[in-house]
Amino acid sequence: MPGDTILGETRHSTTILPGWRGLWLSADAARRLGSRPVALFAWHRLRLATGLARYALPDRPAPLGPFLPDASTLPITRRDWHGPFDATAHALEVLARPGTDIRGLWETHRLAPLLTLAQAAARDPEGPELSEAEALLADWAAANPPFRGPAWACAQEAALRAMGISLALALLGADRRLGPGARALLGLHARRIRATRAYGAAQDNNHPTSEAAGLFVCGLLLGRARDRRAGARGLSRAVARLVSPCGAFAQASPAYHRLMLDVLAIAEWFRRRHGAPGFAAPFNARAASATQWLGRVMAPNGALPRIGPCDDSAFADLSGLGAGDARASLERASRLFLGAGAGLPDDPGCRALGLSATHAAPLSPATHWRSAGWFGLAGAGGARGVLRTGVPLRFRPGQADLLHFDLWDGNENLLRDGGSGAYLPPPGFDWWRSMLAGGTGHNLITFDDAEPMPRLGPFLFGRWPRCCAIPDGAKTRDWRGNRHARRVECRGRFWRVEDQVGGDFRRLALRWRLCPGDWRRGENGVESAKARITLAADAPFSLELICGWESPAYGRVEPAPVLELRAQRPIRRIFTEIALPAKMGGG
């Protein structure tokens, strides 16, 4: 997002919690974030205030092509690169506009069609695709002069775009002999990344990995040893900090985990291609573990749980499978970091990169597994569950989803998360945030119709719950003293979730967000051809099948069935049993 978001807000925006309460909660959040990100953020703000950051990004003339080797000149087709944003504003002054989400515009600026055209041009040098790719770059460069407008507002976006351009050059065999136009273009991107590195490092999410990788790749292609070394050092440090030995990523989101892994894979591929020294330990071990982690949570068709923030990125998608299918990402990372295939022996993206599969080693999840922030189980017939434990809660939660439980039966996401909607919803749709990122957007219990954590901004919550691991699950205690312990077990095709609660609450609500289907109400639950769900408790409760909302893709929100249990004290235990239909052949 544009502006400063480490404490949850873009610059020049109003706080959600005004007055002393907002200041107190912000101070509490800063304490929980830790001294390192807060100090880096303060340094970034100081550089903004003193003008040092802007001084590092002076006006420069737009680079001139040709950018690609042997490309013919075509008439430029003008595109809308700016949307409602000011094309002349300095990169550090492009601000979030209420009701206007820049995410879609940034996707355009990642220039994904460039890779498709480069692949086609590599296959058929006589075809028109090379000239079309050159025209695309020429139009972009002319419409987005250096460090002006939304294209340059975010260093991470500049890094991802630079890696995409570099990859296109490599596919054309031109990454070792850059022409003046390509050198100028990548040099500007490296300068943009360097200008606000403290801000990226402060985020403790995809920013530091993407920006360091982008600087590394630019340094490689430009022959700038200083950028190459700084990028490699920053990437190794970011991986050591943000990727746990178990493979879990600091940003608790399978979608952003995939983006992180894609970035690591492209950086490693360029490192090998150019014969650069290996990344410092524990890069290789953490990248291998992160690959295995993604394989545990991915469905057979490549779908990922929509837990946590999810913007449907598909970076360096050389296989053309799109945001909804992560199989090619897993295959590429598996060949690079595990030395084996992951079930796609004929993946066109790996073939384009020259990555051969020495042998197939499909990643099959263990019956039970734990990683930082997660607990997983595998049942019979391809069923599997994922519990968001938050243990340990070292990094800021992106949504109020602690103790959310996702249940899959093969490719069917039976009990699911609400998704993200949009980071800046359209006018009149601000309710997307509370409905999807708040407590009601997940399969968990909320107390007294209150949010589990107070929201301080679009990307930050305050007063994080205390989280602790327990056998077969986890437990939390929120800032009001409400306690929730969740245990999950599976026996074949039968799943059982036990919720134990305590505290000074008056009432509670348990929600199970269901997949679309012909759900029929029963006496104590619901049933369809996909599952039978039955609830019981140690106190009276009401049960209702209501119409909720979910976001199956970024920027889209649709109605969704939600099974909602409501009860008052002295309820202490709730039991949910999910019976999956028997598989043909007895699975």
Coordinates of C-alpha atoms in Angstrom, one line a residue:
M1 CA 0.0 0.0 0.0
P2 CA 1.2 3.6 -0.5
G3 CA 2.4 5.6 2.4
D4 CA 3.5 4.4 5.8
T5 CA 1.6 1.3 7.0
I6 CA 3.8 -0.3 9.7
L7 CA 1.5 1.3 12.3
G8 CA -1.5 0.6 10.3
E9 CA -2.2 3.9 8.5
T10 CA -1.3 5.6 5.3
R11 CA 0.2 9.1 5.8
H12 CA -2.3 12.0 6.0
S13 CA -5.1 9.7 7.0
T14 CA -7.3 9.8 10.1
T15 CA -7.0 7.2 12.9
I16 CA -9.8 4.8 13.5
L17 CA -9.5 5.2 17.3
P18 CA -9.2 8.9 18.1
G19 CA -7.8 10.6 21.2
W20 CA -5.9 9.1 24.1
R21 CA -7.3 5.6 23.5
G22 CA -5.9 5.5 20.0
L23 CA -2.5 6.7 21.2
W24 CA -2.5 4.2 24.0
L25 CA -3.3 1.3 21.7
S26 CA -0.8 2.5 19.2
A27 CA 1.9 2.4 21.9
D28 CA 0.8 -1.0 22.9
A29 CA 1.0 -2.2 19.3
A30 CA 4.5 -0.7 18.9
R31 CA 5.6 -2.6 22.0
R32 CA 4.3 -5.8 20.5
L33 CA 5.8 -5.2 17.1
G34 CA 9.2 -4.9 18.8
S35 CA 12.0 -2.4 18.8
R36 CA 13.5 -3.4 15.4
P37 CA 10.5 -2.6 13.1
V38 CA 9.6 0.5 15.1
A39 CA 13.1 1.9 14.9
L40 CA 13.3 1.2 11.2
F41 CA 10.0 2.9 10.7
A42 CA 11.1 5.9 12.7
W43 CA 14.2 6.1 10.6
H44 CA 12.1 6.0 7.5
R45 CA 9.9 8.8 8.7
L46 CA 12.9 10.9 9.6
R47 CA 14.3 10.5 6.1
L48 CA 10.9 11.6 4.8
A49 CA 10.7 14.6 7.1
T50 CA 14.3 15.8 6.3
G51 CA 13.9 15.3 2.6
L52 CA 16.6 12.6 2.4
A53 CA 14.3 10.0 0.9
R54 CA 13.0 12.5 -1.8
Y55 CA 16.6 13.6 -2.5
A56 CA 17.4 10.0 -3.3
L57 CA 14.6 10.0 -6.0
P58 CA 15.2 13.1 -8.2
D59 CA 13.5 13.7 -11.4
R60 CA 15.1 11.9 -14.3
P61 CA 14.2 11.7 -18.0
A62 CA 12.2 8.7 -19.1
P63 CA 14.5 6.0 -20.4
L64 CA 14.4 5.4 -24.2
G65 CA 14.3 2.1 -26.0
P66 CA 15.0 -0.2 -27.5
F67 CA 14.7 -2.2 -24.3
L68 CA 14.7 -5.7 -25.9
P69 CA 17.3 -7.0 -28.4
D70 CA 16.5 -7.1 -32.1
A71 CA 12.9 -5.8 -31.6
S72 CA 11.2 -3.9 -34.4
T73 CA 9.4 -0.7 -33.6
L74 CA 5.7 -0.8 -33.5
P75 CA 3.2 2.0 -33.0
I76 CA 2.6 2.4 -29.2
T77 CA -0.8 1.6 -27.9
R78 CA -1.5 4.0 -25.1
R79 CA -2.8 2.4 -21.9
D80 CA -4.3 3.8 -18.8
W81 CA -1.4 3.4 -16.4
H82 CA -2.6 5.8 -13.7
G83 CA -6.3 5.3 -13.0
P84 CA -7.6 8.0 -10.6
F85 CA -4.1 8.8 -9.3
D86 CA -2.0 11.8 -10.1
A87 CA 0.5 10.9 -12.8
T88 CA 2.7 13.8 -11.9
A89 CA 2.9 13.4 -8.1
H90 CA 6.3 12.4 -6.7
A91 CA 6.5 8.8 -5.8
L92 CA 6.7 9.5 -2.1
E93 CA 3.6 11.8 -2.2
V94 CA 1.2 9.3 -4.0
L95 CA -1.4 8.8 -1.2
A96 CA -4.2 6.4 -0.7
R97 CA -7.5 7.8 -2.0
P98 CA -10.6 7.0 0.0
G99 CA -12.6 4.3 -1.8
T100 CA -9.9 3.8 -4.4
D101 CA -7.9 0.5 -4.2
I102 CA -4.5 0.7 -5.9
R103 CA -4.0 -3.0 -5.9
G104 CA -5.4 -3.6 -9.3
L105 CA -3.4 -0.8 -10.8
W106 CA -0.2 -2.2 -9.3
E107 CA -1.0 -5.6 -10.9
T108 CA -1.1 -3.8 -14.2
H109 CA 2.3 -2.3 -13.5
R110 CA 3.9 -5.7 -12.8
L111 CA 3.7 -6.2 -16.6
A112 CA 2.7 -9.8 -16.5
P113 CA 1.9 -9.9 -20.3
L114 CA 5.6 -9.1 -20.9
L115 CA 6.5 -12.7 -19.7
T116 CA 3.9 -14.3 -22.0
L117 CA 5.2 -12.3 -25.0
A118 CA 8.8 -13.1 -24.2
Q119 CA 8.1 -16.8 -23.9
A120 CA 6.3 -16.7 -27.3
A121 CA 9.2 -14.7 -28.8
A122 CA 11.7 -17.2 -27.5
R123 CA 9.8 -20.0 -29.2
D124 CA 9.3 -18.1 -32.5
P125 CA 11.8 -15.3 -33.0
E126 CA 10.1 -14.4 -36.3
G127 CA 6.7 -13.8 -34.8
P128 CA 5.2 -10.4 -33.7
E129 CA 5.5 -11.0 -30.0
L130 CA 9.0 -9.5 -29.5
S131 CA 7.9 -6.2 -31.1
E132 CA 4.7 -6.3 -29.0
A133 CA 6.8 -6.7 -25.9
E134 CA 9.0 -3.8 -26.9
A135 CA 5.9 -1.7 -27.5
L136 CA 4.6 -2.6 -24.1
L137 CA 7.8 -1.5 -22.3
A138 CA 8.1 1.6 -24.4
D139 CA 4.6 2.7 -23.5
W140 CA 5.1 2.0 -19.9
A141 CA 8.4 3.9 -19.8
A142 CA 7.0 6.9 -21.6
A143 CA 3.9 7.1 -19.4
N144 CA 5.7 6.6 -16.1
P145 CA 8.7 8.9 -15.9
P146 CA 11.1 8.1 -13.1
F147 CA 9.8 8.5 -9.6
R148 CA 6.5 10.2 -10.7
G149 CA 3.0 8.7 -10.3
P150 CA 1.7 5.5 -8.8
A151 CA 4.0 3.1 -10.6
W152 CA 6.9 4.3 -8.4
A153 CA 5.0 4.7 -5.2
C154 CA 6.0 1.4 -3.7
A155 CA 9.5 -0.1 -3.6
Q156 CA 8.1 -3.6 -3.4
E157 CA 6.2 -3.1 -6.6
A158 CA 9.3 -1.7 -8.3
A159 CA 11.2 -4.8 -7.2
L160 CA 8.6 -7.2 -8.5
R161 CA 8.4 -5.3 -11.8
A162 CA 12.2 -5.2 -12.1
M163 CA 12.4 -9.0 -11.6
G164 CA 9.7 -9.5 -14.2
I165 CA 11.6 -7.4 -16.8
S166 CA 14.8 -9.2 -15.9
L167 CA 13.1 -12.5 -16.4
A168 CA 11.8 -11.5 -19.8
L169 CA 15.3 -10.5 -20.8
A170 CA 16.6 -13.8 -19.6
L171 CA 14.0 -15.7 -21.6
L172 CA 15.2 -13.9 -24.6
G173 CA 18.8 -14.6 -23.8
A174 CA 19.6 -10.9 -23.3
D175 CA 20.2 -10.7 -19.5
R176 CA 24.0 -10.9 -20.0
R177 CA 24.2 -8.2 -22.7
L178 CA 21.9 -5.4 -21.7
G179 CA 21.4 -2.6 -24.1
P180 CA 21.4 1.0 -23.0
G181 CA 17.6 1.2 -22.7
A182 CA 17.4 -1.9 -20.5
R183 CA 20.3 -0.8 -18.4
A184 CA 18.7 2.6 -17.7
L185 CA 15.3 1.0 -16.9
L186 CA 16.7 -1.5 -14.4
G187 CA 19.0 1.1 -12.9
L188 CA 16.0 3.3 -12.1
H189 CA 14.3 0.4 -10.4
A190 CA 17.3 -0.3 -8.3
R191 CA 17.4 3.3 -7.2
R192 CA 13.8 3.2 -6.2
I193 CA 14.4 0.1 -4.1
R194 CA 17.4 1.6 -2.3
A195 CA 15.6 4.9 -1.5
T196 CA 13.2 3.4 1.2
R197 CA 14.8 0.1 2.3
A198 CA 14.2 0.9 6.0
Y199 CA 10.5 1.1 5.3
G200 CA 10.5 -2.2 3.6
A201 CA 12.5 -3.9 6.3
A202 CA 10.1 -2.5 9.0
Q203 CA 7.1 -4.3 7.5
D204 CA 8.2 -7.8 8.5
N205 CA 6.2 -9.3 5.6
N206 CA 6.8 -9.7 1.9
H207 CA 8.4 -6.2 1.5
P208 CA 11.9 -7.1 2.7
T209 CA 12.1 -10.3 0.8
S210 CA 10.8 -8.8 -2.5
E211 CA 12.8 -5.6 -2.3
A212 CA 16.1 -7.4 -1.4
A213 CA 15.5 -9.9 -4.2
G214 CA 14.8 -7.2 -6.7
L215 CA 17.9 -5.3 -5.7
F216 CA 20.0 -8.5 -6.0
V217 CA 18.7 -9.3 -9.5
C218 CA 19.2 -5.7 -10.7
G219 CA 22.8 -5.8 -9.3
L220 CA 23.4 -9.1 -11.2
L221 CA 22.2 -7.9 -14.6
L222 CA 23.8 -4.4 -14.3
G223 CA 27.1 -5.7 -13.0
R224 CA 26.9 -3.6 -9.9
A225 CA 28.6 -5.6 -7.2
R226 CA 27.4 -3.3 -4.4
D227 CA 23.7 -3.7 -5.2
R228 CA 24.2 -7.5 -5.7
R229 CA 25.9 -7.9 -2.4
A230 CA 23.4 -5.7 -0.6
G231 CA 20.5 -7.5 -2.1
A232 CA 21.9 -10.9 -1.3
R233 CA 22.7 -9.9 2.3
G234 CA 19.3 -8.4 2.8
L235 CA 17.5 -11.4 1.3
S236 CA 19.4 -13.8 3.5
R237 CA 18.7 -11.8 6.6
A238 CA 15.0 -11.4 5.7
V239 CA 14.6 -15.2 5.2
A240 CA 16.4 -15.9 8.4
R241 CA 14.1 -13.5 10.3
L242 CA 10.8 -14.1 8.6
V243 CA 10.9 -17.8 7.6
S244 CA 10.9 -20.2 10.5
P245 CA 13.0 -23.4 10.5
C246 CA 9.6 -25.3 10.1
G247 CA 9.0 -23.3 6.9
A248 CA 6.2 -21.0 8.1
F249 CA 6.3 -17.4 7.0
A250 CA 5.9 -14.3 9.2
Q251 CA 2.9 -13.2 7.2
A252 CA 0.2 -15.7 8.2
S253 CA -1.3 -16.2 4.7
P254 CA -0.9 -19.1 2.3
A255 CA -1.3 -16.7 -0.6
Y256 CA 1.5 -14.4 0.6
H257 CA 3.6 -17.4 1.5
R258 CA 3.3 -18.4 -2.2
L259 CA 4.4 -14.9 -3.3
M260 CA 7.4 -15.1 -1.0
L261 CA 8.4 -18.5 -2.3
D262 CA 8.0 -17.3 -5.9
V263 CA 10.4 -14.4 -5.2
L264 CA 12.9 -16.7 -3.5
A265 CA 12.8 -19.1 -6.5
I266 CA 13.4 -16.4 -9.1
A267 CA 16.2 -14.9 -7.1
E268 CA 17.8 -18.4 -6.7
W269 CA 17.4 -19.1 -10.4
F270 CA 19.1 -15.9 -11.4
R271 CA 21.9 -16.6 -8.8
R272 CA 22.6 -19.9 -10.4
R273 CA 22.3 -18.6 -14.0
H274 CA 24.9 -15.9 -13.3
G275 CA 27.2 -17.9 -11.1
A276 CA 26.9 -15.7 -8.1
P277 CA 27.9 -16.9 -4.6
G278 CA 25.2 -18.8 -2.7
F279 CA 23.0 -17.0 -0.3
A280 CA 24.1 -17.1 3.3
A281 CA 22.7 -19.8 5.6
P282 CA 20.0 -20.5 6.5
F283 CA 18.6 -19.5 3.1
N284 CA 18.7 -22.9 1.5
A285 CA 17.3 -24.8 4.5
R286 CA 14.5 -22.2 5.1
A287 CA 13.5 -22.1 1.4
A288 CA 13.3 -25.9 1.3
S289 CA 11.1 -25.9 4.5
A290 CA 8.9 -23.2 3.1
T291 CA 8.4 -25.3 -0.1
Q292 CA 7.3 -28.2 2.0
W293 CA 5.0 -26.0 4.0
L294 CA 3.2 -24.8 0.9
G295 CA 2.8 -28.4 -0.2
R296 CA 1.0 -29.3 3.1
V297 CA -1.7 -26.7 2.7
M298 CA -2.2 -26.8 -1.0
A299 CA -5.2 -28.7 -2.5
P300 CA -4.6 -31.2 -5.3
N301 CA -5.9 -28.7 -7.8
G302 CA -3.5 -26.0 -6.5
A303 CA -6.0 -24.0 -4.5
L304 CA -4.8 -22.5 -1.2
P305 CA -6.8 -21.6 1.9
R306 CA -7.9 -18.0 1.8
I307 CA -6.7 -17.5 5.4
G308 CA -5.1 -14.2 6.2
P309 CA -4.7 -11.3 3.7
C310 CA -5.0 -12.5 0.1
D311 CA -4.6 -10.3 -3.0
D312 CA -4.4 -13.1 -5.6
S313 CA -0.8 -12.4 -6.7
A314 CA 0.7 -14.8 -9.3
F315 CA 4.2 -13.6 -9.6
A316 CA 6.4 -14.8 -12.5
D317 CA 3.5 -17.1 -13.6
L318 CA 5.3 -18.7 -16.6
S319 CA 2.9 -21.6 -16.6
G320 CA -0.2 -19.5 -17.0
L321 CA -2.1 -21.2 -14.2
G322 CA -3.1 -18.0 -12.5
A323 CA -3.7 -16.9 -8.9
G324 CA -6.1 -19.8 -8.1
D325 CA -3.6 -22.5 -8.9
A326 CA -0.3 -22.7 -7.0
R327 CA 0.9 -26.0 -8.4
A328 CA 3.5 -24.4 -10.8
S329 CA 4.8 -22.3 -7.9
L330 CA 5.3 -25.4 -5.8
E331 CA 6.8 -27.3 -8.7
R332 CA 9.4 -24.6 -9.5
A333 CA 10.4 -24.2 -5.8
S334 CA 10.6 -27.9 -5.3
R335 CA 12.9 -28.4 -8.3
L336 CA 15.1 -25.5 -7.1
F337 CA 15.2 -26.1 -3.3
L338 CA 14.4 -29.8 -2.9
G339 CA 15.9 -31.2 -6.1
A340 CA 12.7 -33.0 -7.0
G341 CA 9.5 -32.5 -8.8
A342 CA 6.1 -32.0 -7.1
G343 CA 3.7 -33.6 -9.4
L344 CA 3.9 -31.5 -12.6
P345 CA 6.6 -33.2 -14.7
D346 CA 5.6 -31.3 -17.8
D347 CA 5.3 -27.8 -16.3
P348 CA 5.9 -25.3 -19.1
G349 CA 7.3 -22.7 -16.7
C350 CA 10.0 -25.0 -15.4
R351 CA 10.8 -26.0 -19.0
A352 CA 11.2 -22.3 -20.0
L353 CA 13.7 -21.9 -17.1
G354 CA 15.5 -25.1 -18.0
L355 CA 14.7 -26.7 -14.6
S356 CA 14.6 -30.4 -15.1
A357 CA 12.9 -32.8 -12.6
T358 CA 15.4 -35.5 -11.7
H359 CA 12.7 -37.5 -10.0
A360 CA 9.2 -37.1 -8.7
A361 CA 8.7 -36.6 -5.0
P362 CA 5.1 -35.6 -4.3
L363 CA 4.8 -33.7 -1.0
S364 CA 2.3 -35.7 1.1
P365 CA 1.4 -34.1 4.5
A366 CA 2.0 -36.0 7.7
T367 CA -1.1 -37.1 9.7
H368 CA -0.4 -34.3 12.2
W369 CA 2.0 -31.4 11.8
R370 CA 2.8 -28.2 13.6
S371 CA 4.6 -25.1 12.4
A372 CA 4.9 -21.5 13.7
G373 CA 1.4 -20.3 13.9
W374 CA -0.3 -23.4 12.4
F375 CA -1.5 -26.9 13.3
G376 CA -2.5 -29.3 10.5
L377 CA -4.2 -32.7 10.3
A378 CA -4.8 -35.2 7.5
G379 CA -7.8 -37.5 7.5
A380 CA -8.9 -40.3 5.1
G381 CA -9.9 -39.8 1.5
G382 CA -7.9 -36.6 1.0
A383 CA -9.5 -34.7 3.8
R384 CA -7.3 -32.3 5.8
G385 CA -7.7 -29.5 8.3
V386 CA -5.6 -26.4 9.1
L387 CA -5.9 -24.5 12.4
R388 CA -4.5 -21.0 12.8
T389 CA -2.9 -21.2 16.2
G390 CA -0.8 -18.0 16.4
V391 CA 1.8 -20.0 18.4
P392 CA 4.2 -18.2 18.7
L393 CA 2.6 -14.8 17.8
R394 CA 5.9 -13.0 16.9
F395 CA 4.6 -10.9 14.1
R396 CA 1.5 -8.8 13.6
P397 CA -1.7 -10.7 12.7
G398 CA -3.1 -9.5 9.4
Q399 CA -6.7 -10.5 10.3
A400 CA -8.6 -11.3 13.5
D401 CA -8.4 -15.0 12.7
L402 CA -6.7 -16.7 15.6
L403 CA -8.1 -20.2 16.1
H404 CA -9.8 -20.1 12.7
F405 CA -10.2 -23.7 11.3
D406 CA -10.3 -24.6 7.6
L407 CA -11.5 -28.0 6.5
W408 CA -10.9 -29.5 3.0
D409 CA -12.2 -32.6 1.4
G410 CA -9.9 -33.0 -1.6
N411 CA -10.4 -29.9 -3.7
E412 CA -13.5 -28.8 -1.8
N413 CA -13.1 -26.2 0.9
L414 CA -15.9 -27.2 3.2
L415 CA -15.3 -25.0 6.2
R416 CA -13.6 -21.8 4.9
D417 CA -12.3 -18.4 5.6
G418 CA -14.1 -15.3 4.4
G419 CA -11.2 -14.0 2.4
S420 CA -10.0 -10.4 2.0
G421 CA -12.5 -8.5 -0.2
A422 CA -10.2 -5.5 -0.9
Y423 CA -7.7 -3.6 1.2
L424 CA -9.5 -0.3 0.3
P425 CA -13.1 -1.3 -0.5
P426 CA -15.2 0.6 -3.0
P427 CA -17.4 3.6 -1.7
G428 CA -20.2 2.3 0.4
F429 CA -18.6 -1.1 1.0
D430 CA -16.4 -0.3 4.1
W431 CA -18.3 -3.2 5.8
W432 CA -16.1 -5.6 3.8
R433 CA -13.3 -5.0 6.3
S434 CA -15.2 -5.8 9.4
M435 CA -17.2 -8.6 7.8
L436 CA -14.2 -10.4 6.3
A437 CA -11.1 -9.4 8.2
G438 CA -12.8 -9.1 11.6
G439 CA -14.0 -11.9 13.9
T440 CA -17.2 -12.7 11.9
G441 CA -15.1 -13.5 8.8
H442 CA -13.7 -16.7 10.2
N443 CA -14.6 -20.0 11.8
L444 CA -14.2 -19.1 15.4
I445 CA -16.0 -17.8 18.5
T446 CA -16.7 -14.1 19.2
F447 CA -17.7 -12.9 22.6
D448 CA -20.4 -10.3 23.3
D449 CA -20.5 -9.4 19.5
A450 CA -17.2 -7.6 20.0
E451 CA -14.1 -7.8 17.9
P452 CA -11.3 -10.0 19.3
M453 CA -8.8 -7.2 18.7
P454 CA -9.3 -3.4 18.3
R455 CA -8.4 -2.3 14.8
L456 CA -5.8 0.5 14.6
G457 CA -5.7 0.8 10.8
P458 CA -6.1 -1.2 7.6
F459 CA -3.2 -3.5 8.4
L460 CA -2.8 -3.4 12.1
F461 CA -4.7 -4.7 15.2
G462 CA -4.0 -3.8 18.8
R463 CA -4.0 -6.0 22.0
W464 CA -3.1 -9.2 20.4
P465 CA -4.4 -12.3 22.3
R466 CA -2.1 -14.5 24.3
C467 CA -1.7 -17.8 22.4
C468 CA -0.6 -21.2 23.7
A469 CA -0.4 -24.6 22.2
I470 CA -2.3 -27.5 23.7
P471 CA -2.6 -31.1 22.6
D472 CA -4.4 -31.3 19.2
G473 CA -5.0 -27.5 19.1
A474 CA -4.4 -24.2 20.7
K475 CA -5.9 -21.7 23.1
T476 CA -6.1 -17.9 23.4
R477 CA -6.9 -15.3 26.0
D478 CA -8.1 -11.9 24.7
W479 CA -7.5 -8.5 26.3
R480 CA -10.9 -8.7 28.0
G481 CA -10.0 -11.9 29.8
N482 CA -12.1 -14.2 27.6
R483 CA -10.6 -17.6 27.0
H484 CA -11.0 -20.0 24.1
A485 CA -9.4 -23.4 23.7
R486 CA -9.9 -25.3 20.5
R487 CA -9.0 -29.0 19.9
V488 CA -9.4 -30.8 16.6
E489 CA -9.3 -34.5 16.0
C490 CA -10.1 -36.7 13.0
R491 CA -10.8 -40.4 12.7
G492 CA -11.0 -41.5 9.1
R493 CA -13.8 -39.4 7.5
F494 CA -15.1 -38.2 10.9
W495 CA -13.9 -34.9 12.3
R496 CA -14.6 -33.4 15.7
V497 CA -13.9 -29.9 17.0
E498 CA -14.2 -29.1 20.7
D499 CA -14.4 -25.5 21.9
Q500 CA -13.9 -24.7 25.5
V501 CA -14.6 -21.2 26.7
G502 CA -14.3 -19.1 29.9
G503 CA -14.3 -15.6 31.1
D504 CA -16.7 -12.8 32.1
F505 CA -18.6 -12.7 28.8
R506 CA -22.4 -12.5 28.6
R507 CA -23.0 -14.3 25.3
L508 CA -21.0 -15.8 22.5
A509 CA -21.4 -16.7 18.8
L510 CA -19.7 -19.6 17.0
R511 CA -19.7 -19.4 13.2
W512 CA -19.0 -22.1 10.7
R513 CA -18.6 -20.6 7.2
L514 CA -19.7 -23.2 4.7
C515 CA -19.0 -23.9 1.0
P516 CA -21.8 -23.2 -1.4
G517 CA -24.2 -26.1 -1.6
D518 CA -27.7 -27.4 -0.9
W519 CA -27.4 -27.2 2.9
R520 CA -30.5 -28.4 4.8
R521 CA -31.2 -27.6 8.4
G522 CA -31.5 -30.4 10.8
E523 CA -32.4 -30.5 14.5
N524 CA -28.8 -29.7 15.6
G525 CA -26.9 -28.9 12.5
V526 CA -27.0 -28.9 8.7
E527 CA -26.5 -31.5 6.0
S528 CA -25.7 -31.7 2.3
A529 CA -24.2 -34.2 -0.1
K530 CA -20.8 -32.8 1.0
A531 CA -21.0 -33.3 4.8
R532 CA -23.2 -33.6 7.8
I533 CA -22.4 -31.1 10.6
T534 CA -23.9 -31.6 14.1
L535 CA -23.4 -29.3 17.1
A536 CA -23.9 -30.0 20.8
A537 CA -23.1 -28.0 24.0
D538 CA -23.3 -28.1 27.7
A539 CA -25.9 -25.3 27.8
P540 CA -28.9 -24.3 25.7
F541 CA -28.1 -22.6 22.3
S542 CA -29.8 -21.4 19.2
L543 CA -28.8 -22.4 15.8
E544 CA -29.4 -20.6 12.5
L545 CA -28.3 -21.0 8.9
I546 CA -27.8 -17.4 7.8
C547 CA -26.6 -15.6 4.6
G548 CA -23.1 -14.3 5.1
W549 CA -20.4 -13.0 2.8
E550 CA -17.2 -14.3 1.4
S551 CA -14.5 -13.1 -1.0
P552 CA -13.6 -15.9 -3.5
A553 CA -11.3 -13.6 -5.4
Y554 CA -9.7 -10.3 -4.6
G555 CA -12.1 -7.4 -5.2
R556 CA -15.2 -9.7 -5.3
V557 CA -17.6 -10.5 -2.5
E558 CA -20.5 -12.9 -2.8
P559 CA -23.2 -14.4 -0.5
A560 CA -22.1 -17.4 1.5
P561 CA -24.0 -19.8 3.9
V562 CA -22.9 -19.5 7.5
L563 CA -24.0 -21.8 10.3
E564 CA -24.2 -19.6 13.4
L565 CA -24.6 -20.9 17.0
R566 CA -25.5 -18.4 19.8
A567 CA -25.6 -19.0 23.5
Q568 CA -25.3 -17.3 26.8
R569 CA -23.5 -18.0 30.0
P570 CA -22.9 -20.4 31.7
I571 CA -21.9 -22.2 28.4
R572 CA -18.5 -23.8 28.7
R573 CA -18.1 -26.4 25.9
I574 CA -19.3 -26.7 22.4
F575 CA -18.8 -29.8 20.2
T576 CA -18.9 -29.8 16.4
E577 CA -18.9 -33.1 14.5
I578 CA -18.4 -33.2 10.8
A579 CA -19.1 -36.5 9.0
L580 CA -17.8 -36.6 5.5
P581 CA -19.4 -38.9 2.9
A582 CA -17.7 -42.2 2.3
K583 CA -15.3 -42.3 -0.6
M584 CA -15.9 -44.7 -3.5
G585 CA -13.6 -47.7 -2.9
G586 CA -13.8 -47.3 0.8
G587 CA -11.3 -44.4 1.3

